Short mmCIF file of N, CA and C in Angstrom, two decimals:
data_model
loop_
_atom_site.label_atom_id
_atom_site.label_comp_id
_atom_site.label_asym_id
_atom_site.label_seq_id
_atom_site.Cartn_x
_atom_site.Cartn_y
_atom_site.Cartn_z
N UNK A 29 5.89 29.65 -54.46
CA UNK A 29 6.58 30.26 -53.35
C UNK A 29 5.55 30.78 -52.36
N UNK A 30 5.79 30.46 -50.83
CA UNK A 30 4.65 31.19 -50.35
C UNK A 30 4.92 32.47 -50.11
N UNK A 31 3.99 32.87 -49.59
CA UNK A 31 3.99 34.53 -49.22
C UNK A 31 4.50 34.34 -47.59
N UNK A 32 4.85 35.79 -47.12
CA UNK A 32 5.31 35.83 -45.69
C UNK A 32 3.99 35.62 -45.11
N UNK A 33 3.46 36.30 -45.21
CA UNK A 33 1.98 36.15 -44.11
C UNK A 33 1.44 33.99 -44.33
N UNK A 34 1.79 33.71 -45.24
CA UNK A 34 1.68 31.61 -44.95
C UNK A 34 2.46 31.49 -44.31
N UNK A 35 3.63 31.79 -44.17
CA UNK A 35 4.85 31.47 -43.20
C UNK A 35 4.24 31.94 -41.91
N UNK A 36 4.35 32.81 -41.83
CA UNK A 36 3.68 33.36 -40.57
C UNK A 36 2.36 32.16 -40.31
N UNK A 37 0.77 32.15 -40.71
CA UNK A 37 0.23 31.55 -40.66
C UNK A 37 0.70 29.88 -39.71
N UNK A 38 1.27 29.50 -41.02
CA UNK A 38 2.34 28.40 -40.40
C UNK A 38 2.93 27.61 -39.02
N UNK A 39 3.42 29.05 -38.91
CA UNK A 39 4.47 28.98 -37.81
C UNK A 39 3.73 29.66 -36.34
N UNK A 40 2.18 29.91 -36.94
CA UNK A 40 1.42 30.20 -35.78
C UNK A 40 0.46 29.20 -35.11
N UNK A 41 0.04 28.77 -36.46
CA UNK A 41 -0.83 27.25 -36.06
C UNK A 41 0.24 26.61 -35.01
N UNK A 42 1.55 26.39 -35.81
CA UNK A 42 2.59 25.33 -34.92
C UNK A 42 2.68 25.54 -33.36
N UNK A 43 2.83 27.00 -33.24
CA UNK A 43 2.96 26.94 -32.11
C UNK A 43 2.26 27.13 -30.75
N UNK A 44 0.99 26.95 -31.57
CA UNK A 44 -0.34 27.09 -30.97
C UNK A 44 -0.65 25.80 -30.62
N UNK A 45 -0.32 24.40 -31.65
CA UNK A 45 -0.43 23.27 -31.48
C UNK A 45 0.39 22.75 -30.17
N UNK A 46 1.53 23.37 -30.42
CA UNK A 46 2.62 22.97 -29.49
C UNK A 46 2.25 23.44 -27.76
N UNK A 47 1.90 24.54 -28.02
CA UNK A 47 1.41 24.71 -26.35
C UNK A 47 0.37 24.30 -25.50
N UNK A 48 -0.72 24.25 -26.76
CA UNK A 48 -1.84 23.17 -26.16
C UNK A 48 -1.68 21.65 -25.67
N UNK A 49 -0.32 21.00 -26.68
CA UNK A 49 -0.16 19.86 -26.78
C UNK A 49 0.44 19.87 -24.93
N UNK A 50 1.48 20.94 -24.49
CA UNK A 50 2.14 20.97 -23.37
C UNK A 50 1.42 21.27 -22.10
N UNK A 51 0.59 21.65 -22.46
CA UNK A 51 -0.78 22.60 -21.44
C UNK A 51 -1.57 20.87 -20.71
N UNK A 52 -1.77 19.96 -22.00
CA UNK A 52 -2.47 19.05 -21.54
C UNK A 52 -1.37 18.04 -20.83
N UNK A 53 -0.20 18.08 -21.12
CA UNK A 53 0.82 17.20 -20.41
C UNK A 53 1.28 17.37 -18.80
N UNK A 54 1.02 18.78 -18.99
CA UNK A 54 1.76 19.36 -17.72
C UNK A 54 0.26 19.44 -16.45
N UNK A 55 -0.93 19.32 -17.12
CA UNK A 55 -2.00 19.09 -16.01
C UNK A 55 -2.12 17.45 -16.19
N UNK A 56 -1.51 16.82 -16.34
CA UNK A 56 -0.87 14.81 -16.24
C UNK A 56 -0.38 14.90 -15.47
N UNK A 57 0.97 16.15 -15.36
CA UNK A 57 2.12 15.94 -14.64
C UNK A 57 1.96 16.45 -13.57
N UNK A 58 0.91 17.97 -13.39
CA UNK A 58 0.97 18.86 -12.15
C UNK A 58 -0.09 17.21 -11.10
N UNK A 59 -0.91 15.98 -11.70
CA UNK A 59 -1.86 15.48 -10.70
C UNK A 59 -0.45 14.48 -10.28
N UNK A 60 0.40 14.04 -11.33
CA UNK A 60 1.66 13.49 -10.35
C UNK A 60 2.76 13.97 -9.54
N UNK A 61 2.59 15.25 -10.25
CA UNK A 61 3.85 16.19 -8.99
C UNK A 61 3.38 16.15 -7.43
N UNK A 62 2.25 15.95 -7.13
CA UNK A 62 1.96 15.69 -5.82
C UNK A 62 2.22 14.63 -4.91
N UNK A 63 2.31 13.35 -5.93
CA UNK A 63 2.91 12.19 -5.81
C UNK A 63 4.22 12.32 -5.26
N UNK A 64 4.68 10.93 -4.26
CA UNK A 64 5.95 11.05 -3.92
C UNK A 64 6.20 9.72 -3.50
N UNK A 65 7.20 9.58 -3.30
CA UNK A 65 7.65 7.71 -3.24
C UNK A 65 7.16 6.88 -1.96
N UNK A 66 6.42 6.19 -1.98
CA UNK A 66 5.41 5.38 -1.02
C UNK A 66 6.99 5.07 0.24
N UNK A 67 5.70 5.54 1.63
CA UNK A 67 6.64 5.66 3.10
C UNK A 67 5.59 6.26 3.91
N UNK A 68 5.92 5.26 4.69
CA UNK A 68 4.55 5.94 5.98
C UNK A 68 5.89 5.57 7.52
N UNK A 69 6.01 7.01 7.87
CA UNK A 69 6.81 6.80 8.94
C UNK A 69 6.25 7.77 10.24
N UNK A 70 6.53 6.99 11.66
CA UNK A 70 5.88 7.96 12.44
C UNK A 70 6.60 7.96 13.71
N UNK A 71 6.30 8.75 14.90
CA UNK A 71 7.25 8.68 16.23
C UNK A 71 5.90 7.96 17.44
N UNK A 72 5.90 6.66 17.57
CA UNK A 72 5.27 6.19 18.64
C UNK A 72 5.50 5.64 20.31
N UNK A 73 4.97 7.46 20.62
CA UNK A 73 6.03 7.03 22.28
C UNK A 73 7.33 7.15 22.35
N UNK A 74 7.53 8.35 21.17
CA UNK A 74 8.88 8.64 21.26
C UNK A 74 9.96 7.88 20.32
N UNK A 75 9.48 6.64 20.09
CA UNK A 75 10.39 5.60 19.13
C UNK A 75 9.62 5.80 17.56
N UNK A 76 10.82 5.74 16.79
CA UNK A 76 11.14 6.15 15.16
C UNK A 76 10.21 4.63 14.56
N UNK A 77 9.21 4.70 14.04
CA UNK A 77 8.48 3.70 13.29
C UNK A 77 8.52 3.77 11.44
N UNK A 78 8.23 2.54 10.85
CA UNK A 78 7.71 2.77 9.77
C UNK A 78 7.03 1.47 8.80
N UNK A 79 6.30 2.14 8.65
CA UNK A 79 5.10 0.89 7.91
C UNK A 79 4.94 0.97 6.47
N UNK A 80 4.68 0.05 6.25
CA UNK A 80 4.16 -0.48 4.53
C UNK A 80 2.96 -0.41 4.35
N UNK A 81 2.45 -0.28 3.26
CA UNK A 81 1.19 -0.19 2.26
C UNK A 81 0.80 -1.69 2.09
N UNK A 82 -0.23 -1.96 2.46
CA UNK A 82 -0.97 -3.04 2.39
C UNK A 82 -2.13 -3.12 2.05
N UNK A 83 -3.04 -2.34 1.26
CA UNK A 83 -3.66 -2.09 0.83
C UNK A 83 -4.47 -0.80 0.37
N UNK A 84 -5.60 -0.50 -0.63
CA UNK A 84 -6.31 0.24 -0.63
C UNK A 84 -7.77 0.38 -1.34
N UNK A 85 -8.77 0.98 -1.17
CA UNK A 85 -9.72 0.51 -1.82
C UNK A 85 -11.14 1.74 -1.63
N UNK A 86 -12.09 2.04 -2.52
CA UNK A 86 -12.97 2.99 -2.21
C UNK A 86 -14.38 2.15 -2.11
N UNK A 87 -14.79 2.91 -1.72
CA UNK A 87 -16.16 2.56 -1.19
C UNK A 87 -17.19 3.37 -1.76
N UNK A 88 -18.42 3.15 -2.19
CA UNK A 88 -19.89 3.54 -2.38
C UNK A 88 -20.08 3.88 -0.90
N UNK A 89 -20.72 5.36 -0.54
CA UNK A 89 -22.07 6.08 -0.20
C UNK A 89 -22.72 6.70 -0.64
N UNK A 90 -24.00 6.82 0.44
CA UNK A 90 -25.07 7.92 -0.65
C UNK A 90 -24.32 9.08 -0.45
N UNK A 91 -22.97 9.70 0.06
CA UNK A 91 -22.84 11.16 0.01
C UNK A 91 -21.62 10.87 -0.40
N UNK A 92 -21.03 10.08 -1.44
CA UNK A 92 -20.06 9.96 -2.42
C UNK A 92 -19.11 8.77 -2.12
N UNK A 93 -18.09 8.92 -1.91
CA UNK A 93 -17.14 7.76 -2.06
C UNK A 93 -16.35 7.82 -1.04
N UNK A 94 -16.10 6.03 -0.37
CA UNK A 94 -14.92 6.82 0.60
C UNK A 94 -13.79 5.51 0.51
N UNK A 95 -12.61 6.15 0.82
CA UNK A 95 -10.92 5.89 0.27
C UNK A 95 -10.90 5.19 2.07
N UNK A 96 -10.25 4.04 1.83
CA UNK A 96 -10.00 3.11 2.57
C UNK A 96 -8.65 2.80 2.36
N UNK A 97 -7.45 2.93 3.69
CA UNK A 97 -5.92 2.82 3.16
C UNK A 97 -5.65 1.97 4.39
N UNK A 98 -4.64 1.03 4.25
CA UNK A 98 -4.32 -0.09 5.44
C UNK A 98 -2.79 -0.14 5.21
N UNK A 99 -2.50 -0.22 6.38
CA UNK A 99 -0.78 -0.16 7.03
C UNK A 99 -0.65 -0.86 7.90
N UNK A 100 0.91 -1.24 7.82
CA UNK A 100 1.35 -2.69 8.92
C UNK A 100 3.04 -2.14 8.89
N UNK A 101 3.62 -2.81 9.99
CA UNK A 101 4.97 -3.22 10.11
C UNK A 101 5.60 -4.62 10.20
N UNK A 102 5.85 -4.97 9.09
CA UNK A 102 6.36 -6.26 9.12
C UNK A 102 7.49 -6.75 10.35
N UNK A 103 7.43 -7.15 11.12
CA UNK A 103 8.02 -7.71 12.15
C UNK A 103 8.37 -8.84 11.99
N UNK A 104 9.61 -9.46 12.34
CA UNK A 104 9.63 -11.04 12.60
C UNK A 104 8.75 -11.42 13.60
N UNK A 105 8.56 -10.37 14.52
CA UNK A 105 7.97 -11.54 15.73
C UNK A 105 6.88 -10.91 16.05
N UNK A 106 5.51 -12.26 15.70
CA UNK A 106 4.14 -11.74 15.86
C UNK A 106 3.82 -11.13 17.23
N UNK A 107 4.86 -10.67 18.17
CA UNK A 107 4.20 -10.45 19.81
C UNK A 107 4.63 -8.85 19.82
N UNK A 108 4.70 -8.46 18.01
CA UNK A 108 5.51 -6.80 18.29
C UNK A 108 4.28 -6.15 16.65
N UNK A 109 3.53 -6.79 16.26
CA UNK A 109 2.88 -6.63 15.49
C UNK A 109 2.14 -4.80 15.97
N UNK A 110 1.49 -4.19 14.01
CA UNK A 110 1.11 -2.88 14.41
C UNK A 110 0.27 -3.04 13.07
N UNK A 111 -0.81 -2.12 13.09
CA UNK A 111 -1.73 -1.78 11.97
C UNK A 111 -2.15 -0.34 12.24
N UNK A 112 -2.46 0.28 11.35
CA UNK A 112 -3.33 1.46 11.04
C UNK A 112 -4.53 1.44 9.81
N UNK A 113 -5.56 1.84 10.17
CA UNK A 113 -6.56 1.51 8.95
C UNK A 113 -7.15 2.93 9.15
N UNK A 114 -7.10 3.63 7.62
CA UNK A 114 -7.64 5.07 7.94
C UNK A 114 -9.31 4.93 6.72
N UNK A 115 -9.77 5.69 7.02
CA UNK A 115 -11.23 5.96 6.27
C UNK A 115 -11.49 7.45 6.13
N UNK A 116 -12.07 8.42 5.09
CA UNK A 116 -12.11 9.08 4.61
C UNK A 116 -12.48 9.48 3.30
N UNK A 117 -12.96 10.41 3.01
CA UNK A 117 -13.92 10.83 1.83
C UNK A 117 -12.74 11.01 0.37
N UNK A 118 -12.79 10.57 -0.33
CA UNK A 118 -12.16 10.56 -1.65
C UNK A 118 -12.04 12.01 -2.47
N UNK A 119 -10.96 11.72 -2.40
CA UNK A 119 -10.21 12.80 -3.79
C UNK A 119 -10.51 14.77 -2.64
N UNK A 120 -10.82 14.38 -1.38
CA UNK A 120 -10.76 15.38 -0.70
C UNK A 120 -9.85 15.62 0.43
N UNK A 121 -9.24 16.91 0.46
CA UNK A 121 -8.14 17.34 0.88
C UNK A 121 -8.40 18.29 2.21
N UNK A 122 -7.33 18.63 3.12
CA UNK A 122 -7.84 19.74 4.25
C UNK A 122 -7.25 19.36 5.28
N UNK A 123 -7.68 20.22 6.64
CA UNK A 123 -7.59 19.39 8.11
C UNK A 123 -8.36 19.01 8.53
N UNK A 124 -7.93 17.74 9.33
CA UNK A 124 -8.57 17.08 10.22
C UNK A 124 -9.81 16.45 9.49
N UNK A 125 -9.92 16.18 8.51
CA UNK A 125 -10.79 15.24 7.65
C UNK A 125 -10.98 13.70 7.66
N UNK A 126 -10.46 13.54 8.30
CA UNK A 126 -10.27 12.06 8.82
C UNK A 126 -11.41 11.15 9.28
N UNK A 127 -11.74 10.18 9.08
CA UNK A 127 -13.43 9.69 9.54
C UNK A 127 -13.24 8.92 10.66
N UNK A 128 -12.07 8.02 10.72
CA UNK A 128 -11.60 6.64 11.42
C UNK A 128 -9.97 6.60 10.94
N UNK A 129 -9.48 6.89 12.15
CA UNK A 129 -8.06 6.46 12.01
C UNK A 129 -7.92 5.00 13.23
N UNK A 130 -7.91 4.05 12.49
CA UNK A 130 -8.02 2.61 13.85
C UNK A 130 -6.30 2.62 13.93
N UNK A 131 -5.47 2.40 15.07
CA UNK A 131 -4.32 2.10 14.85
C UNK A 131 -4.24 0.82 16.46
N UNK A 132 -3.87 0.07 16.20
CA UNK A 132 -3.13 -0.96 16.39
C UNK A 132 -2.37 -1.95 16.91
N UNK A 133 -1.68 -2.23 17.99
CA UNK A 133 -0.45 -2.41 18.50
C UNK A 133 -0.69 -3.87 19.40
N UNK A 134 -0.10 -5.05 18.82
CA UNK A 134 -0.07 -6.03 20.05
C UNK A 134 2.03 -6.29 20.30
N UNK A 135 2.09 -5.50 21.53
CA UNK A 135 3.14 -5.15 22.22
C UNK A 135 3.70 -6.02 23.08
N UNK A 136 4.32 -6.93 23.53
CA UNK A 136 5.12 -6.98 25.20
C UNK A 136 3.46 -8.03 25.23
N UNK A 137 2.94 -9.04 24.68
CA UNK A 137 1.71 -9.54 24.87
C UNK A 137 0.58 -8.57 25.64
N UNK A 138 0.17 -7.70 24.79
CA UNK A 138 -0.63 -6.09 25.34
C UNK A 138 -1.37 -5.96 23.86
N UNK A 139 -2.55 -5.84 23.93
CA UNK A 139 -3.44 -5.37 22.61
C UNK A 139 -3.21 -4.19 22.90
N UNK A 140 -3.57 -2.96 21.79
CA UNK A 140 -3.74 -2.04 22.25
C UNK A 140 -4.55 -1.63 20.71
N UNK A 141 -5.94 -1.21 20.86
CA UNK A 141 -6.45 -1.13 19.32
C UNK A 141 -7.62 0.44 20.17
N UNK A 142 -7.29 0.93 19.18
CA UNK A 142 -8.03 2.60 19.26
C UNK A 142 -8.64 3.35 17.87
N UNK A 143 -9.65 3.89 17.50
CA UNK A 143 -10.12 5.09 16.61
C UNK A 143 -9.38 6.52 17.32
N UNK A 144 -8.42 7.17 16.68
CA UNK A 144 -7.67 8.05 17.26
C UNK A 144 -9.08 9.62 17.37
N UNK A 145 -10.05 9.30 16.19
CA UNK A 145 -11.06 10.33 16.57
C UNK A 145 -11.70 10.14 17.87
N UNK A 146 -11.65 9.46 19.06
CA UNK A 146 -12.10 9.41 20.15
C UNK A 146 -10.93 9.76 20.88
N UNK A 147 -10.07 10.11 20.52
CA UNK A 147 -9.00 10.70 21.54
C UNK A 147 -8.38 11.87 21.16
N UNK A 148 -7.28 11.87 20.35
CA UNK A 148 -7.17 13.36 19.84
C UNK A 148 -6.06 13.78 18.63
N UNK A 149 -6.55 13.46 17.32
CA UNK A 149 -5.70 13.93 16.14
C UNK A 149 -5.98 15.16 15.28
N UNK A 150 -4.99 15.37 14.76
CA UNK A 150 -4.41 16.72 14.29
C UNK A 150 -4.15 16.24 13.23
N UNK A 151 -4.76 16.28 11.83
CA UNK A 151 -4.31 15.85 10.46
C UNK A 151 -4.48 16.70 9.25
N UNK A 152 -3.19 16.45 7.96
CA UNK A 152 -3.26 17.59 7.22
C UNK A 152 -3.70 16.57 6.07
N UNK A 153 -4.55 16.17 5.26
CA UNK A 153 -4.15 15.66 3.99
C UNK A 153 -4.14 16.20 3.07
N UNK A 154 -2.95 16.52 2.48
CA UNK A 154 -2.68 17.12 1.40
C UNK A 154 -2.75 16.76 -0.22
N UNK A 155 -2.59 14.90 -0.69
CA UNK A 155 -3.14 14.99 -1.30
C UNK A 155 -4.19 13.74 -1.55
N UNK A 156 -5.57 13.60 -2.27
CA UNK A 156 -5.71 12.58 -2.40
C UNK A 156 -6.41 12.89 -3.70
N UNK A 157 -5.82 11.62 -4.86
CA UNK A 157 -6.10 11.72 -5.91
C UNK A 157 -6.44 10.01 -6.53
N UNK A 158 -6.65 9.95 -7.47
CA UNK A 158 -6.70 8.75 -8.01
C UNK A 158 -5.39 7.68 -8.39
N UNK A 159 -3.95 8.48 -8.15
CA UNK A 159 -2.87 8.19 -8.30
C UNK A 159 -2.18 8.08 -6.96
N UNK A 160 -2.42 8.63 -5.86
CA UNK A 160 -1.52 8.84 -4.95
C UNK A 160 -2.73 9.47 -3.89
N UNK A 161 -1.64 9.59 -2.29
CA UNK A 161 -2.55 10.11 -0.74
C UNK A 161 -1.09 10.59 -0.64
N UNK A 162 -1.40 11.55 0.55
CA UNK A 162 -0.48 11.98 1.55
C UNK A 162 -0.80 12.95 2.32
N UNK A 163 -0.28 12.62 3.22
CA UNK A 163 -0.83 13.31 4.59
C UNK A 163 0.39 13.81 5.84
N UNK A 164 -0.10 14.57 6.70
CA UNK A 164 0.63 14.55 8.10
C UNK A 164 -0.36 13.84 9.34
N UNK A 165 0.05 13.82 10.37
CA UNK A 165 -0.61 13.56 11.22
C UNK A 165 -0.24 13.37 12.76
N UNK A 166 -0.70 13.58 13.64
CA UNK A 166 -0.01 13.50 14.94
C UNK A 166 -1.32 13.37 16.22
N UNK A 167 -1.26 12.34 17.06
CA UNK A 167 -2.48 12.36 18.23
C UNK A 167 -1.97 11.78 19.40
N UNK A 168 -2.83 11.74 20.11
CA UNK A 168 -2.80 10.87 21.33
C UNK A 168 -4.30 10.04 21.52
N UNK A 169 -4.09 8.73 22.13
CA UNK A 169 -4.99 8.21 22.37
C UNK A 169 -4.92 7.17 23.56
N UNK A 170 -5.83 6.90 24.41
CA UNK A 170 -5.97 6.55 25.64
C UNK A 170 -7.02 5.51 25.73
N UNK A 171 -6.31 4.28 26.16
CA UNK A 171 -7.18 2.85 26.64
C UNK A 171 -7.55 3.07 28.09
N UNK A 172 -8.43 2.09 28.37
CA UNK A 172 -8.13 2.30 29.90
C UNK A 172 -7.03 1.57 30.69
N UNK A 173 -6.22 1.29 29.84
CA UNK A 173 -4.88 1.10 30.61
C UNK A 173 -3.57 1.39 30.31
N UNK A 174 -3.41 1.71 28.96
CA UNK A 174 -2.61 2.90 28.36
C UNK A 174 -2.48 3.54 27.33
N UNK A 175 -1.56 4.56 27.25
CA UNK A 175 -1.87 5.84 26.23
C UNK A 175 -0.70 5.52 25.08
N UNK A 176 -1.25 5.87 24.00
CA UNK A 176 -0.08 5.84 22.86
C UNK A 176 -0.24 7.33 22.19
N UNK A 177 0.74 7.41 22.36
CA UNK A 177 1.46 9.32 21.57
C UNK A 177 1.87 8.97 19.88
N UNK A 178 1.37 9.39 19.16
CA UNK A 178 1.77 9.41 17.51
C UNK A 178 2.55 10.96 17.67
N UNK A 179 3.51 11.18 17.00
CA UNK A 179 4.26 12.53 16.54
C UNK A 179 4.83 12.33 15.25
N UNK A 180 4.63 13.53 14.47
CA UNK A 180 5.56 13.29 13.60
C UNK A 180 5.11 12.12 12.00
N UNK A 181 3.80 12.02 12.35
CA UNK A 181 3.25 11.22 11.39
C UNK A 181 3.62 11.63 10.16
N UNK A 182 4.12 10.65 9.04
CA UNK A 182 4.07 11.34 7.57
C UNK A 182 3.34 9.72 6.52
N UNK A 183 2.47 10.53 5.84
CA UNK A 183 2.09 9.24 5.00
C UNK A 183 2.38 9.57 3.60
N UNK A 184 3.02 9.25 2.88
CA UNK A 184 3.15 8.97 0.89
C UNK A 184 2.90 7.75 0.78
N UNK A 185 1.83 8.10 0.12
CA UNK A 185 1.27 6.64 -0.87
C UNK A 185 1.26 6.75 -1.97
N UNK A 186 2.05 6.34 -3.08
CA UNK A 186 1.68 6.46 -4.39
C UNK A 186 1.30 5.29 -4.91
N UNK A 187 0.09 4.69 -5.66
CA UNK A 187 -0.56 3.37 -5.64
C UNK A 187 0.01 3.06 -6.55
N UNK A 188 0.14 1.30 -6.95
CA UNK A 188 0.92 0.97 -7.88
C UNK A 188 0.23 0.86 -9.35
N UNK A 189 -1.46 0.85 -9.63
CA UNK A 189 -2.23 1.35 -10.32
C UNK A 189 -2.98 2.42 -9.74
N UNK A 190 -3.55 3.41 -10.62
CA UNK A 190 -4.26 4.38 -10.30
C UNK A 190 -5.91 3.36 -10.32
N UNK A 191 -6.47 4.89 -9.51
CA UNK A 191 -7.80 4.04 -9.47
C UNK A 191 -8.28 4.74 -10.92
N UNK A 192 -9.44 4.12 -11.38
CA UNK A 192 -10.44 4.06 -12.71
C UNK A 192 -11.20 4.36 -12.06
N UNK A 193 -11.69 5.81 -13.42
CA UNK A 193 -12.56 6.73 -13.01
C UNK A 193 -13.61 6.47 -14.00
#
């Protein structure tokens, strides 16, 4: 028969096991709770946009790594085509961290291709992890023959593999 104090013993290990076991699940879960269902939507010039995930990929420097993300709008008709290609330092978060935001636009037969850091963005990224990005964002930028207004930027990316660390 055991004694109370083995029971006790017992039933202390257990639940010591048990919270550690939950402690390590829930820092799994707190790097996916940031995660959210892939959608990149934005207001360009006033009109409601939204683009797809078309890629992603990191890069080697000598001052660490940098996260490379590419966006498009599938259009039927190649004369309304759009891209965004952003660059930025990996697994780091903040404002206005942004290295190269290139965005895009062959319009009405009109190129229109810009780095929004030569004109003027406002960005939050909130998260970037090995599982997932997301961000806000909003600028203006100016060709010498015309201006495109972003408002309202929102990016969720959740990748369909994580990257390997």
């Amino acid at each position: 028969m055991k004694t109370p104090s083995q029971i006790f013993k017992v039933f202390f290990i257990s639940v010591v096991v048990l919270f550690s076991s939950c402690s390590k699940d829930d820092s799994k879960s707190d790097e996916n709770a940031s995660c959210q269902e892939t959608k990149i939507t934005m207001l360009v010039n006033g009109e409601s946009q939204s683009f797809h995930a078309y890629g992603r990929g990191i890069d080697i420097r000598s001052d660490g790594y940098e996260l490379s993300l590419n966006f498009g709008r599938e259009e039927q008709n190649p004369y309304q085509e759009q891209s965004i290609v952003l660059h930025l330092p990996y697994k780091t978060t903040g404002q206005n961290i942004i290295e190269q935001f290139i965005y895009s636009q062959y319009k009405d037969n009109t190129l229109f291709r810009g780095d929004f850091l030569e004109g003027e963005l406002q960005s939050n990224v909130i998260t970037n992890t090995k599982n997932c990005f997301r961000m806000t964002f909003s600028g203006k930028l100016s060709d010498a023959n015309q201006e495109v207004i972003i408002t309202e930027g929102k990016i969720s990316y959740t990748y369909e593999e994580p990257f390997s660390e």
